[in-house]
JSON list of C-alpha atoms in Angstrom, two decimals:
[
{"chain": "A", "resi": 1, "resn": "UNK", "atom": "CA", "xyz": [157.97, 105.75, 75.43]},
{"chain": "A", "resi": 2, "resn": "UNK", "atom": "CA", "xyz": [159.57, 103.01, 73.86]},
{"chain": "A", "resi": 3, "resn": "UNK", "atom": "CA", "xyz": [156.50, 102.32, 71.37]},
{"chain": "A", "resi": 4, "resn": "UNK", "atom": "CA", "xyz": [157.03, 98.22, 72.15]},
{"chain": "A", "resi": 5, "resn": "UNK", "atom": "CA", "xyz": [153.72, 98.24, 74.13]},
{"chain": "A", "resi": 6, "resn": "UNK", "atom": "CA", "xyz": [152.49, 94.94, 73.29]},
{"chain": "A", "resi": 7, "resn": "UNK", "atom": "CA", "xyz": [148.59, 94.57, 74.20]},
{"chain": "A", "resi": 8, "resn": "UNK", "atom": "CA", "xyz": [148.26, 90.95, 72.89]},
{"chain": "A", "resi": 9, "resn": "UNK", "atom": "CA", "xyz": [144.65, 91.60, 71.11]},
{"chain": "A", "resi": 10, "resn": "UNK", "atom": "CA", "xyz": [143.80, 88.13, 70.13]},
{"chain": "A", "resi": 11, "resn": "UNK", "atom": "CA", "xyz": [147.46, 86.59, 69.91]},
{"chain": "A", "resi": 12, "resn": "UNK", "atom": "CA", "xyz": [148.01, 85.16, 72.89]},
{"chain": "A", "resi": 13, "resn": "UNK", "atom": "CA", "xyz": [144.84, 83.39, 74.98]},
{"chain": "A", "resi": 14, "resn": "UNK", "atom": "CA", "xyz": [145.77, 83.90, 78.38]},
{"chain": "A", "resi": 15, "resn": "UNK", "atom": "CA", "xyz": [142.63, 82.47, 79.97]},
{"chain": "A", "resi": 16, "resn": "UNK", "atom": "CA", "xyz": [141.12, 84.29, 83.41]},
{"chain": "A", "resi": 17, "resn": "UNK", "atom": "CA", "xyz": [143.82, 82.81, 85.53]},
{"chain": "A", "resi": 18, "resn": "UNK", "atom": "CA", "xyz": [145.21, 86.26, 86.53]},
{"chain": "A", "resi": 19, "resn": "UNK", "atom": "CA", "xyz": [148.91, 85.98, 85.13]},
{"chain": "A", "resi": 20, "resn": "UNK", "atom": "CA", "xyz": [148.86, 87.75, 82.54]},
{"chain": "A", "resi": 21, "resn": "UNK", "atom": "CA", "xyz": [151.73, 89.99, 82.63]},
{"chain": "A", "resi": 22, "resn": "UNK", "atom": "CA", "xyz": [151.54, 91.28, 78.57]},
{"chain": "A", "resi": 23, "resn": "UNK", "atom": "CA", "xyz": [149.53, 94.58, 79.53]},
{"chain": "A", "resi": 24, "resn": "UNK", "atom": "CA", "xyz": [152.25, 96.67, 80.54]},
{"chain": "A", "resi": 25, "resn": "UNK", "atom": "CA", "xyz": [149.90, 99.66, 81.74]},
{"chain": "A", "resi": 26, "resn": "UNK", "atom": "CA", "xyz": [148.05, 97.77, 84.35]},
{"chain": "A", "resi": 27, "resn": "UNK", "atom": "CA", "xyz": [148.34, 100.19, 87.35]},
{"chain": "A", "resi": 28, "resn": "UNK", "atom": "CA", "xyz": [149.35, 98.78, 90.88]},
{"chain": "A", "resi": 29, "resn": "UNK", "atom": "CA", "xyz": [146.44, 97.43, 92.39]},
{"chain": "A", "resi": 30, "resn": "UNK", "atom": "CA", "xyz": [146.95, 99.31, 95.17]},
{"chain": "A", "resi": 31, "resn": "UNK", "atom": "CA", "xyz": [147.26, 102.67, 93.20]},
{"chain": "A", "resi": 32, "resn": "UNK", "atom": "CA", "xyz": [143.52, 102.23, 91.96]},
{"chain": "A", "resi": 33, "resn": "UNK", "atom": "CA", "xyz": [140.72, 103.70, 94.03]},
{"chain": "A", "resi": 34, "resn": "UNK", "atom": "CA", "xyz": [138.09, 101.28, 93.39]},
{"chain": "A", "resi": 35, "resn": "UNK", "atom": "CA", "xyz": [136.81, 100.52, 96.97]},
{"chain": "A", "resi": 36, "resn": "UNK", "atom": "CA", "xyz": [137.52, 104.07, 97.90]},
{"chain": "A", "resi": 37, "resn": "UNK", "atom": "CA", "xyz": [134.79, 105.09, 95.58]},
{"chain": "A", "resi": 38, "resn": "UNK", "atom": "CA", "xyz": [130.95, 106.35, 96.91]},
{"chain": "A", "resi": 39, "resn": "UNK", "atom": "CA", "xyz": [129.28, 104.53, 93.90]},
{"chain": "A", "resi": 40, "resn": "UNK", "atom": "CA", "xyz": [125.49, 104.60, 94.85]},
{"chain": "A", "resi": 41, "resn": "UNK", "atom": "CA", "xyz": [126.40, 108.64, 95.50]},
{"chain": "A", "resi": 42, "resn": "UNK", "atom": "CA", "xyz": [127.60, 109.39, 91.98]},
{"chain": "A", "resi": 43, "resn": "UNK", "atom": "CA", "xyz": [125.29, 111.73, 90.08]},
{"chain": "A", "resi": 44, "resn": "UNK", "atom": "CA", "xyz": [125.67, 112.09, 86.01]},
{"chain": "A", "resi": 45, "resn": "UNK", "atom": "CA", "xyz": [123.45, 114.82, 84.47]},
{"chain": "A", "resi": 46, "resn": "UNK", "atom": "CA", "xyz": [122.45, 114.44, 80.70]},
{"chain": "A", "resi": 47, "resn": "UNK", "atom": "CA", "xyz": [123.07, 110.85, 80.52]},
{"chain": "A", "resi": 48, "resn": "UNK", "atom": "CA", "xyz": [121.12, 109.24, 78.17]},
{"chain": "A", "resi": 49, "resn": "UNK", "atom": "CA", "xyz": [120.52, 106.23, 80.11]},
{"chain": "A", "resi": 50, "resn": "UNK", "atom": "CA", "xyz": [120.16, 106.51, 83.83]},
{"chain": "A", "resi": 51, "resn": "UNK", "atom": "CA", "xyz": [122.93, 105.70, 86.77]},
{"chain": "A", "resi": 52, "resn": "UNK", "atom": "CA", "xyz": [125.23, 104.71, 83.00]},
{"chain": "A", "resi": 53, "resn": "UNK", "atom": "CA", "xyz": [127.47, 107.26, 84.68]},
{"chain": "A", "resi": 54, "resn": "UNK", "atom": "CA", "xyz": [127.57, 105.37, 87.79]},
{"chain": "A", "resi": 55, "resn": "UNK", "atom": "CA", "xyz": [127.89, 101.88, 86.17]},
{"chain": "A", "resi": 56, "resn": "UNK", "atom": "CA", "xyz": [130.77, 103.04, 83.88]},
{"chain": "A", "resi": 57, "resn": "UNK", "atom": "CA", "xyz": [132.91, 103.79, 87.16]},
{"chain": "A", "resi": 58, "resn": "UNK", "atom": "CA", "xyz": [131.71, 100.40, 88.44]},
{"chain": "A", "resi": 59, "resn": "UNK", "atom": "CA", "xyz": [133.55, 98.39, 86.10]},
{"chain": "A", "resi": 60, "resn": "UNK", "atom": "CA", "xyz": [136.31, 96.79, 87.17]},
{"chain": "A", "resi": 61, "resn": "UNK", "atom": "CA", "xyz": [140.23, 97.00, 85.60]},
{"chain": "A", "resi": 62, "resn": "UNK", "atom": "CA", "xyz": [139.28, 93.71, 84.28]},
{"chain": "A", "resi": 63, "resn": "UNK", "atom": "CA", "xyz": [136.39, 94.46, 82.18]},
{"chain": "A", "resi": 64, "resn": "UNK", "atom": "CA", "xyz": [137.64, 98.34, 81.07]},
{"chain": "A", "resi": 65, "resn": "UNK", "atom": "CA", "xyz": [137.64, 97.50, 77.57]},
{"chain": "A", "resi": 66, "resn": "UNK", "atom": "CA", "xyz": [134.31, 95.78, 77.57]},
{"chain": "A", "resi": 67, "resn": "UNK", "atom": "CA", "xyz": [131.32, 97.79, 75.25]},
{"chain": "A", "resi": 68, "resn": "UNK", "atom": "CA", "xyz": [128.84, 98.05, 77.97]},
{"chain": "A", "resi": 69, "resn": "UNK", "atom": "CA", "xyz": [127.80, 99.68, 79.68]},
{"chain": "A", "resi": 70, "resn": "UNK", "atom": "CA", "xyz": [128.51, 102.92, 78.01]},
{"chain": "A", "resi": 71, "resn": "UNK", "atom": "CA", "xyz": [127.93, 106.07, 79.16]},
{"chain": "A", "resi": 72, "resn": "UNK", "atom": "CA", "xyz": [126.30, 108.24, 76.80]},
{"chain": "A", "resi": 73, "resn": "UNK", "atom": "CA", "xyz": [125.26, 112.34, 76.71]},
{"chain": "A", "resi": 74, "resn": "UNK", "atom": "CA", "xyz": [121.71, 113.15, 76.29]},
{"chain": "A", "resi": 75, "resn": "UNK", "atom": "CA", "xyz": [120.52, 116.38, 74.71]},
{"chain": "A", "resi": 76, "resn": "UNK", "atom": "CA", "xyz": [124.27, 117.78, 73.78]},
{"chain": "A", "resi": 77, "resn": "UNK", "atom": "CA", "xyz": [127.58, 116.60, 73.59]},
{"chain": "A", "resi": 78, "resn": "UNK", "atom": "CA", "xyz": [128.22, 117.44, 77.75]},
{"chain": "A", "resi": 79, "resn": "UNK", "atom": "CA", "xyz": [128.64, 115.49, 80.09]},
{"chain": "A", "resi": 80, "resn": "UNK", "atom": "CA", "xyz": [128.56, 116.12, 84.29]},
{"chain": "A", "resi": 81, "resn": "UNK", "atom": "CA", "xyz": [130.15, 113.68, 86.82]},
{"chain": "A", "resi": 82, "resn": "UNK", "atom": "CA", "xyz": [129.88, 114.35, 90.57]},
{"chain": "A", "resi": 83, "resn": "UNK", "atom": "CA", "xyz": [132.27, 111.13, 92.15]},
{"chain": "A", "resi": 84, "resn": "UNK", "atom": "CA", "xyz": [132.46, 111.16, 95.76]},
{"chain": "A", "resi": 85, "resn": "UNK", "atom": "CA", "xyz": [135.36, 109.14, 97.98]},
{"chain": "A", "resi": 86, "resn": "UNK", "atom": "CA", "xyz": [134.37, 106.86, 101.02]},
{"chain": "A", "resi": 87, "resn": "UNK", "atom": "CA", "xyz": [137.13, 109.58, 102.73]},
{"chain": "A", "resi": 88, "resn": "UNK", "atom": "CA", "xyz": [140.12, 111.89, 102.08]},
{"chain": "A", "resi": 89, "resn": "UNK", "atom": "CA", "xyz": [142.15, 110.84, 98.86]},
{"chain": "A", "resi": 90, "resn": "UNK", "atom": "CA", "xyz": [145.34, 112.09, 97.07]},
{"chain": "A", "resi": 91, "resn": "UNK", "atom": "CA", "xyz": [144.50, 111.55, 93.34]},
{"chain": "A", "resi": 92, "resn": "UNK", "atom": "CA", "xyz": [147.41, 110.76, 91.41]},
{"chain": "A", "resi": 93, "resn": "UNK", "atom": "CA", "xyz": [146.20, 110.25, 87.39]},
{"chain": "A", "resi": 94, "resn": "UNK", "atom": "CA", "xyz": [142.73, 109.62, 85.73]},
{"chain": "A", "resi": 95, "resn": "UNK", "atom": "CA", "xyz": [142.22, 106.44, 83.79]},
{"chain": "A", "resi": 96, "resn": "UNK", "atom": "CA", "xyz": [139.65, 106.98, 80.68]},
{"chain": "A", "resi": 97, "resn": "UNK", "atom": "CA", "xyz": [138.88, 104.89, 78.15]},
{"chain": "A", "resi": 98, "resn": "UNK", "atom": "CA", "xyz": [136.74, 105.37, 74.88]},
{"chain": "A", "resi": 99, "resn": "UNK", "atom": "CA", "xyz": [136.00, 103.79, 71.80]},
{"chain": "A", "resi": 100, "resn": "UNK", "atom": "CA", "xyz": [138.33, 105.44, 68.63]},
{"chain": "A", "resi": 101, "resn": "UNK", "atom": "CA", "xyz": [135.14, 107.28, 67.09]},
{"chain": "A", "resi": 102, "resn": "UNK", "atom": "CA", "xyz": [134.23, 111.41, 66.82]},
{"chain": "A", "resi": 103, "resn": "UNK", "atom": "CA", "xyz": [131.78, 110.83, 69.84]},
{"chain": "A", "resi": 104, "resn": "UNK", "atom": "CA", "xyz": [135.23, 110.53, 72.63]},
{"chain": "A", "resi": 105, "resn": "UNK", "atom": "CA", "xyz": [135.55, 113.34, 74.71]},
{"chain": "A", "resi": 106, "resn": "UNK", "atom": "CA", "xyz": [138.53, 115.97, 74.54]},
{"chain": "A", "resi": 107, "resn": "UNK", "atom": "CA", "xyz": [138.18, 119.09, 76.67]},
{"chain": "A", "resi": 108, "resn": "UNK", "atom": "CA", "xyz": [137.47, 117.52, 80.56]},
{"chain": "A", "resi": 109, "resn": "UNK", "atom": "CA", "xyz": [137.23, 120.27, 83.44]},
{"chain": "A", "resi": 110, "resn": "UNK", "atom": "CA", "xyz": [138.40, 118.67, 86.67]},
{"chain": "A", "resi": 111, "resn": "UNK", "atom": "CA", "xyz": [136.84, 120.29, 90.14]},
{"chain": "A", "resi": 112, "resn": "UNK", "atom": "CA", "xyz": [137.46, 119.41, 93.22]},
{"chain": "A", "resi": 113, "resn": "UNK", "atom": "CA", "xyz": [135.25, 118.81, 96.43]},
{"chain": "A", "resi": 114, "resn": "UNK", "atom": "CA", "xyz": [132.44, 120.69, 94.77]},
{"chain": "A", "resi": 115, "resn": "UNK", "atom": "CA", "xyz": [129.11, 118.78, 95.07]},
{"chain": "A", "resi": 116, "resn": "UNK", "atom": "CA", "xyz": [127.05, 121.94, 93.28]},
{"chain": "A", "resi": 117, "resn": "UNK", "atom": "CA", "xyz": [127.71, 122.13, 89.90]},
{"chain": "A", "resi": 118, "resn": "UNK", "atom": "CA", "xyz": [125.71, 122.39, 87.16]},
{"chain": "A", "resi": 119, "resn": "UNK", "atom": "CA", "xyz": [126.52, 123.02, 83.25]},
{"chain": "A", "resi": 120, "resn": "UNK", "atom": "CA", "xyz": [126.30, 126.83, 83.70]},
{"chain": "A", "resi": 121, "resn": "UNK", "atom": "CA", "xyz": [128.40, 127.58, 86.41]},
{"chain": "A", "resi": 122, "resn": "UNK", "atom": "CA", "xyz": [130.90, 124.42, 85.47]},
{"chain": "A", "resi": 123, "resn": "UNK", "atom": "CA", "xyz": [131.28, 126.28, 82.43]},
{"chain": "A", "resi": 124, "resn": "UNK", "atom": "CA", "xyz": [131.46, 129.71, 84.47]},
{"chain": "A", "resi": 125, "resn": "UNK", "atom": "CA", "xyz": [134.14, 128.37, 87.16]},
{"chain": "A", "resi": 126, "resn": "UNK", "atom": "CA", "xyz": [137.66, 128.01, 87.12]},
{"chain": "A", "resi": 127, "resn": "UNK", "atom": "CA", "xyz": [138.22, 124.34, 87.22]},
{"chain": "A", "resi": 128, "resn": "UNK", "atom": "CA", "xyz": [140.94, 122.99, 89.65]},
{"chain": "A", "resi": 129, "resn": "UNK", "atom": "CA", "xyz": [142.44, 121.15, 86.28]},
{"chain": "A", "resi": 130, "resn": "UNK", "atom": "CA", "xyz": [142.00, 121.25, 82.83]},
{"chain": "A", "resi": 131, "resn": "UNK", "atom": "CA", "xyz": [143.05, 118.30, 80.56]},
{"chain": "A", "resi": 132, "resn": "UNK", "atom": "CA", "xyz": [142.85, 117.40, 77.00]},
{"chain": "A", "resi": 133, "resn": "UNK", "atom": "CA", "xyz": [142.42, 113.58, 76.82]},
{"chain": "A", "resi": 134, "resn": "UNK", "atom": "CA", "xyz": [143.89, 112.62, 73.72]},
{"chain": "A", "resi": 135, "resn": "UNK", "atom": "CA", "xyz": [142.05, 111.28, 70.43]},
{"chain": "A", "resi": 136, "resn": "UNK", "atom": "CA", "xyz": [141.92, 107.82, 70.65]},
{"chain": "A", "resi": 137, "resn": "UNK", "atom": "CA", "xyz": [142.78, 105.16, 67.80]},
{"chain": "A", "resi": 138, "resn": "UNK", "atom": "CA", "xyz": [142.10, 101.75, 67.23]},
{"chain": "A", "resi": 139, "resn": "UNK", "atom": "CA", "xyz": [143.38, 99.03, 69.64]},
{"chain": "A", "resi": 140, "resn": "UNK", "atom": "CA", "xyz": [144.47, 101.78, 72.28]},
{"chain": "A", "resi": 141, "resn": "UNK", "atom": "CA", "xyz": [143.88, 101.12, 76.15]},
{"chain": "A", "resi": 142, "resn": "UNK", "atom": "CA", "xyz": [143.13, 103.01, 78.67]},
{"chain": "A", "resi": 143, "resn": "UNK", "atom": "CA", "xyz": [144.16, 106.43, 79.14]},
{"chain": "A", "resi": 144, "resn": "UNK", "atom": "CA", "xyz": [146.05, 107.42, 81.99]},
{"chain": "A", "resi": 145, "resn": "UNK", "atom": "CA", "xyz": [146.34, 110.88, 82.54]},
{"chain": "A", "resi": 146, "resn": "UNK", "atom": "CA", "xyz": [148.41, 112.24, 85.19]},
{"chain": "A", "resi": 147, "resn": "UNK", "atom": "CA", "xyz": [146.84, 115.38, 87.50]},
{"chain": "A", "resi": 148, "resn": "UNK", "atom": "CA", "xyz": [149.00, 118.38, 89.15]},
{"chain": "A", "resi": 149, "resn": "UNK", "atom": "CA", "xyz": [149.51, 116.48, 92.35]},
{"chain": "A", "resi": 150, "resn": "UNK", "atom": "CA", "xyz": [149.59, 119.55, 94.09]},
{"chain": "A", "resi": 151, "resn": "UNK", "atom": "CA", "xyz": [146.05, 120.41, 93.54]},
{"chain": "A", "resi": 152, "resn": "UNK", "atom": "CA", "xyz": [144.20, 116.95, 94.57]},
{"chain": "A", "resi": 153, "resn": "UNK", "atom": "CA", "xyz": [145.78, 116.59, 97.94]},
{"chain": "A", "resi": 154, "resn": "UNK", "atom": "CA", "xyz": [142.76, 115.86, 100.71]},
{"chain": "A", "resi": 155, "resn": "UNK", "atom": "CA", "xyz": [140.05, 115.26, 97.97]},
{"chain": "A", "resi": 156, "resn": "UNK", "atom": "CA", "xyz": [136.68, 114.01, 98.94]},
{"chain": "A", "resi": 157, "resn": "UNK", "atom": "CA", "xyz": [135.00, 114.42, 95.55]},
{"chain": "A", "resi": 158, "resn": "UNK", "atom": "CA", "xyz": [136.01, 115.11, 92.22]},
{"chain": "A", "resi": 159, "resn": "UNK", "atom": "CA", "xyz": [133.68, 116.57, 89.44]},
{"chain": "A", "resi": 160, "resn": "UNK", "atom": "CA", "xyz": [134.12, 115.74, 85.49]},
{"chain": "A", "resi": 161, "resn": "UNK", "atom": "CA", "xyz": [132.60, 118.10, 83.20]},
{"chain": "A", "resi": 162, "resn": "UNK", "atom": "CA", "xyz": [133.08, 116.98, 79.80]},
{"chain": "A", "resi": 163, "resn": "UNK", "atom": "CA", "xyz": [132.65, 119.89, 77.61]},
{"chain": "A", "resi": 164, "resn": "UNK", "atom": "CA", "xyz": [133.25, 118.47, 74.12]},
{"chain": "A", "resi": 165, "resn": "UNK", "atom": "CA", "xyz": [134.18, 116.04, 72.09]},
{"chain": "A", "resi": 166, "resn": "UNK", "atom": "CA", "xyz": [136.25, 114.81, 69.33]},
{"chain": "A", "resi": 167, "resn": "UNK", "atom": "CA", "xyz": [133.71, 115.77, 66.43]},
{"chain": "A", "resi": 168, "resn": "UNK", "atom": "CA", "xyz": [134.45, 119.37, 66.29]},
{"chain": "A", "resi": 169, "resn": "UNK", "atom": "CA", "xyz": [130.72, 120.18, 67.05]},
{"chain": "A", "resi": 170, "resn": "UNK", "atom": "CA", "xyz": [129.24, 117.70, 64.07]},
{"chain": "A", "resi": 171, "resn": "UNK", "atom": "CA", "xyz": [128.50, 115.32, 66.64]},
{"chain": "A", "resi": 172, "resn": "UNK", "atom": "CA", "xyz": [126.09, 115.71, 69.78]},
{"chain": "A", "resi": 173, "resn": "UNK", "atom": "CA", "xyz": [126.93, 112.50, 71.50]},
{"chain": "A", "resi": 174, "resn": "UNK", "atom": "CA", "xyz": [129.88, 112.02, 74.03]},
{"chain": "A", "resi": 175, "resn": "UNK", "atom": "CA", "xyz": [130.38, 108.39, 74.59]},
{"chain": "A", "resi": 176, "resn": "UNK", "atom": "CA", "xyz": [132.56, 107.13, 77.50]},
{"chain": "A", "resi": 177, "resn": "UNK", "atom": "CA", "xyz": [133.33, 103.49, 78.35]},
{"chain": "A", "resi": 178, "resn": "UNK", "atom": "CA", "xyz": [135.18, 103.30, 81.72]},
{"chain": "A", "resi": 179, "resn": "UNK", "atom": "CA", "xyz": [136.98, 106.34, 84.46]},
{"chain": "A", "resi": 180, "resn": "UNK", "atom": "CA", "xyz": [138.80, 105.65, 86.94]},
{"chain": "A", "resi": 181, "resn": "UNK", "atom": "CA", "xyz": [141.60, 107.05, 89.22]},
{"chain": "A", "resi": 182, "resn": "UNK", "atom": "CA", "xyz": [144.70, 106.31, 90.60]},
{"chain": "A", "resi": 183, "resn": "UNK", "atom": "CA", "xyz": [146.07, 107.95, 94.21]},
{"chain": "A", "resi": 184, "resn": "UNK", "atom": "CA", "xyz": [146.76, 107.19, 97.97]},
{"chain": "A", "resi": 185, "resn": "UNK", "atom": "CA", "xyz": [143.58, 106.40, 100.30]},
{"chain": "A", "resi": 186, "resn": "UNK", "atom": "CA", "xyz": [144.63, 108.76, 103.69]},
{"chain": "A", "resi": 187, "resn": "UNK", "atom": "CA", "xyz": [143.58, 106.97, 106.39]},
{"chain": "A", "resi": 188, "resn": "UNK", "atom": "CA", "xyz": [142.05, 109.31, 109.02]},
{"chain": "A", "resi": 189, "resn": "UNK", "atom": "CA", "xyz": [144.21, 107.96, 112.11]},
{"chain": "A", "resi": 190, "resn": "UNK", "atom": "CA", "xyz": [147.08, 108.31, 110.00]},
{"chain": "A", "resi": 191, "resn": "UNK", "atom": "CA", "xyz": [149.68, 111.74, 109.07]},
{"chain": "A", "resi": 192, "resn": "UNK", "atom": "CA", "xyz": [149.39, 112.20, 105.47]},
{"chain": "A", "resi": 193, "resn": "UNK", "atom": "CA", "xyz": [152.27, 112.65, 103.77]},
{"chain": "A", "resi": 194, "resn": "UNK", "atom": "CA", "xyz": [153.78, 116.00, 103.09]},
{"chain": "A", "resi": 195, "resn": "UNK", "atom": "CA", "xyz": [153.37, 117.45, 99.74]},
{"chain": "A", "resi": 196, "resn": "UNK", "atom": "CA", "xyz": [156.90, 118.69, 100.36]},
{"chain": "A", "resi": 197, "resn": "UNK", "atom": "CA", "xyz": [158.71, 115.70, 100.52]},
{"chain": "A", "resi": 198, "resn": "UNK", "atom": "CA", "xyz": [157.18, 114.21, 97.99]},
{"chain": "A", "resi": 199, "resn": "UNK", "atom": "CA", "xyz": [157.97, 116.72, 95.75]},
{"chain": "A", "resi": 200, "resn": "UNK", "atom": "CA", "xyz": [161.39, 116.52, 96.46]},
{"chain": "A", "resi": 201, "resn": "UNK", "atom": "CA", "xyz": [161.77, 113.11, 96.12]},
{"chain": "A", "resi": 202, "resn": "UNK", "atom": "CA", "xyz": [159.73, 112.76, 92.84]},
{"chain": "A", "resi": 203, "resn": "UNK", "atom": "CA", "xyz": [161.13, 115.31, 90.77]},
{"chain": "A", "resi": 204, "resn": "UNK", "atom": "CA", "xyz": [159.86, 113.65, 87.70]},
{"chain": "A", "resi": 205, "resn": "UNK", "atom": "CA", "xyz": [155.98, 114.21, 88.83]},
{"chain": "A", "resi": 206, "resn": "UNK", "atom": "CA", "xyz": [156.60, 117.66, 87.76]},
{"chain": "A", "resi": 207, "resn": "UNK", "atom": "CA", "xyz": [157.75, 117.87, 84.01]},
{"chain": "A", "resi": 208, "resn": "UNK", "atom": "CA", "xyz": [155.09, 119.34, 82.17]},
{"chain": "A", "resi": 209, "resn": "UNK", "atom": "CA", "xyz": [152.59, 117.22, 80.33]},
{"chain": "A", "resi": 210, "resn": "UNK", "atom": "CA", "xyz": [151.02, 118.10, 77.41]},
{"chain": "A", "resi": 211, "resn": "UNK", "atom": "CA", "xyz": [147.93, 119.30, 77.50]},
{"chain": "A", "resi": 212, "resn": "UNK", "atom": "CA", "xyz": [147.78, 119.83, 81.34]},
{"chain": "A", "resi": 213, "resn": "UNK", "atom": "CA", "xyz": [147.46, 123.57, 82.68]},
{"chain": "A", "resi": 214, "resn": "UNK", "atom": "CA", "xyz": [148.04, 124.37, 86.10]},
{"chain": "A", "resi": 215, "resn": "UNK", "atom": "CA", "xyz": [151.74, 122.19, 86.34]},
{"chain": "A", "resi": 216, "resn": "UNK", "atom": "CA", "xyz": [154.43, 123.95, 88.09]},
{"chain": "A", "resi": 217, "resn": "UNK", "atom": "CA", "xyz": [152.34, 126.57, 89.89]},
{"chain": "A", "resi": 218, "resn": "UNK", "atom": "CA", "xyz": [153.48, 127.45, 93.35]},
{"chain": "A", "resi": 219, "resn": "UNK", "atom": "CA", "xyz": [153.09, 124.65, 96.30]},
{"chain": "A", "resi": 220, "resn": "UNK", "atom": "CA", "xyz": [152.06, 127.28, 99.09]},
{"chain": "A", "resi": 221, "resn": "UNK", "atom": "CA", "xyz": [151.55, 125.46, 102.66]},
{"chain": "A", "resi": 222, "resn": "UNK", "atom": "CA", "xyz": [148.48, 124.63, 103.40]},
{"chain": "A", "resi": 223, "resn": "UNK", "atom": "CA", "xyz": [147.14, 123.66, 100.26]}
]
């Protein structure tokens, strides 16, 4: 990273005309899977405020950054997100963004194309990922947090359980602003692509991150 990200916070008024090219991180359009997304069908248990989970999701890449709506945890610092796809995706990254304070998540347990979770046995089960979403500070964007490719082939619903947050237990909210995801939409009359060849065409998808478990297991056929 060459640490010359400029964001333009209040420099430059660029107006709503759609050209502005200073956010560097803005994914391909598209990359995103907006429409792809089953939004009346996502379920969030122990938000504070009801179908927050859903509306968070909602947003748009335009209004990421905005305050509301939030998403906020209820009785403890967990959080549970069931998102279902319209159809069969390949998920690529997860886009996250929170405000800098204690109450932003860190430990997030991804699961795959399980619609019957609960806190006890997401807590119990071996998630398909694990990720550690960095702390944020002031004036950062969006997270964008790349997933083992390997795993999130055919995916027609991904679960988020948040399990803590940045407060190191003195704080029993978990506040989250936007998620999204980035990937390929397989269309059903269509050959997805092999794992394979991607693999061997994109060797960089496979240096380690940070923070990610799972990366460099073995691609078996099938999966």
């Amino acid at each position: 990273m060459s640490g010359h990200h400029h964001h333009g916070h209040g420099s430059h008024c660029h107006g709503e005309d759609g050209h502005d090219h200073s956010n560097d991180i803005t994914p391909a359009l598209q990359s995103l899977l907006y429409s792809q997304i089953q939004f009346d069908s996502i379920v969030t248990l122990n938000e504070a405020t009801p179908n927050a989970g859903a509306a968070i999701v909602k947003k748009t890449w335009a209004e990421r950054l905005n305050d509301q709506p939030e998403l906020e945890s209820d009785a403890d610092e967990q959080l549970l997100m069931y998102i279902p796809f319209t159809g069969q995706v390949k998920v690529h990254s997860l886009l996250i963004y929170t405000a800098p304070t204690p109450a932003a998540p860190k430990t997030l347990k991804l699961f795959k194309n399980r619609d019957d979770l609960d806190f006890a046995t997401a807590s119990e089960l071996k998630p398909t990922q694990s990720v550690e979403i960095p702390q944020p500070v002031p004036g950062a964007d969006v997270f964008d947090l790349p997933l083992n490719r390997a795993y999130w082939n055919a995916t027609t619903s991904i679960t988020l359980f948040l399990e803590d947050n940045w407060s190191n237990g003195d704080e029993d909210v978990t506040k989250v602003g936007y998620v999204g995801f980035k990937g390929q939409f397989m269309a059903l009359n269509r050959e997805p692509v092999s794992f394979l060849y991607e693999a061997a065409a994109n060797p960089s998808d496979h240096v380690a991150i940070q923070g990610v478990t799972g990366v460099g297991g073995r691609i078996m056929p099938g999966q």
